[in-house]
């Protein structure tokens, strides 16, 4: 006897767009495009009593409806059951004990950061993920001294963006072997584009890029290459800003900002405490601008899996709510430019 209800796995979540929708699998980190009609069925009539749904559609639509549910079953997005009440939806409430979850430190040839001071404060704030972006050549010895200061701290992952150097490149490749918290090492201004080591099986990702990244203005790129699909990032994007939530940044001159690309500074890191800055409502106000509030993005099917940028926006009713300037996707056409 066939079971009556079709139920999506809790980890498979529909997201509606203007012209089309997605099913996001936050467990397997994948998604599939679906018609908006199917998204409406999965959100408005879930758990899906297919016979009851067919009763509200013309007979000519029944084959299409069968194809919808065959597609979902084939791709393991759901299952059939007589007891849908036994399978509750995921709780998508965002929770963290950290005042700050992630941080950026920008470095150039004129930077004079006190890393001990900065790392102490990030530790107190509960920061877990750190990105250090170096626009000028840095000696390996300096990098090693910096990274050793993290040894006794709870920051769990470090991403390094370094300028390619013929003198130091082979030593750069050895850094992940010395510092296990390195999860990404990207060398910009390289002779060619290549992947030295992929981020598989717990390895540090090592990439060389020909692109010259000379300052923070290269930030804010929006592309499918930067899509991130897992449960924590999905929940955060649904509830908060996917770039700025609980982020603090130190620009190359030592100014404390939401993001190095932003003009507003909340003081210099040698003069102001990060602990005091993160208590300011003015500093936190951008944290809660989710993609559901951003012009155009609110109609985009990718809004919970793509990054955001409040530093460079297209002007609309207000720059804080404008579409990211470097995004080339048009959700009203369903096309990338």
Tab-separated table of N, CA and C in Angstrom, residues 64-74:
chain	number	residue	atom	x	y	z
A	64	UNK	N	2.535	16.344	-14.456
A	64	UNK	CA	3.596	17.254	-14.008
A	64	UNK	C	3.825	17.117	-12.510
A	65	UNK	N	2.735	17.022	-11.744
A	65	UNK	CA	2.860	16.861	-10.292
A	65	UNK	C	3.591	15.562	-9.953
A	66	UNK	N	3.271	14.492	-10.662
A	66	UNK	CA	3.968	13.221	-10.438
A	66	UNK	C	5.460	13.359	-10.738
A	67	UNK	N	5.780	14.103	-11.784
A	67	UNK	CA	7.188	14.324	-12.143
A	67	UNK	C	7.911	15.119	-11.063
A	68	UNK	N	7.217	16.087	-10.467
A	68	UNK	CA	7.814	16.858	-9.374
A	68	UNK	C	8.254	15.936	-8.242
A	69	UNK	N	7.346	15.077	-7.800
A	69	UNK	CA	7.646	14.244	-6.635
A	69	UNK	C	8.611	13.110	-6.984
A	70	UNK	N	8.599	12.674	-8.233
A	70	UNK	CA	9.603	11.702	-8.669
A	70	UNK	C	10.994	12.338	-8.654
A	71	UNK	N	11.071	13.595	-9.101
A	71	UNK	CA	12.342	14.340	-9.073
A	71	UNK	C	12.864	14.454	-7.643
A	72	UNK	N	11.999	14.829	-6.720
A	72	UNK	CA	12.410	15.006	-5.321
A	72	UNK	C	12.843	13.682	-4.693
A	73	UNK	N	12.134	12.611	-5.035
A	73	UNK	CA	12.476	11.295	-4.495
A	73	UNK	C	13.798	10.794	-5.074
A	74	UNK	N	13.967	10.966	-6.391
A	74	UNK	CA	15.189	10.510	-7.063
A	74	UNK	C	16.430	11.184	-6.496
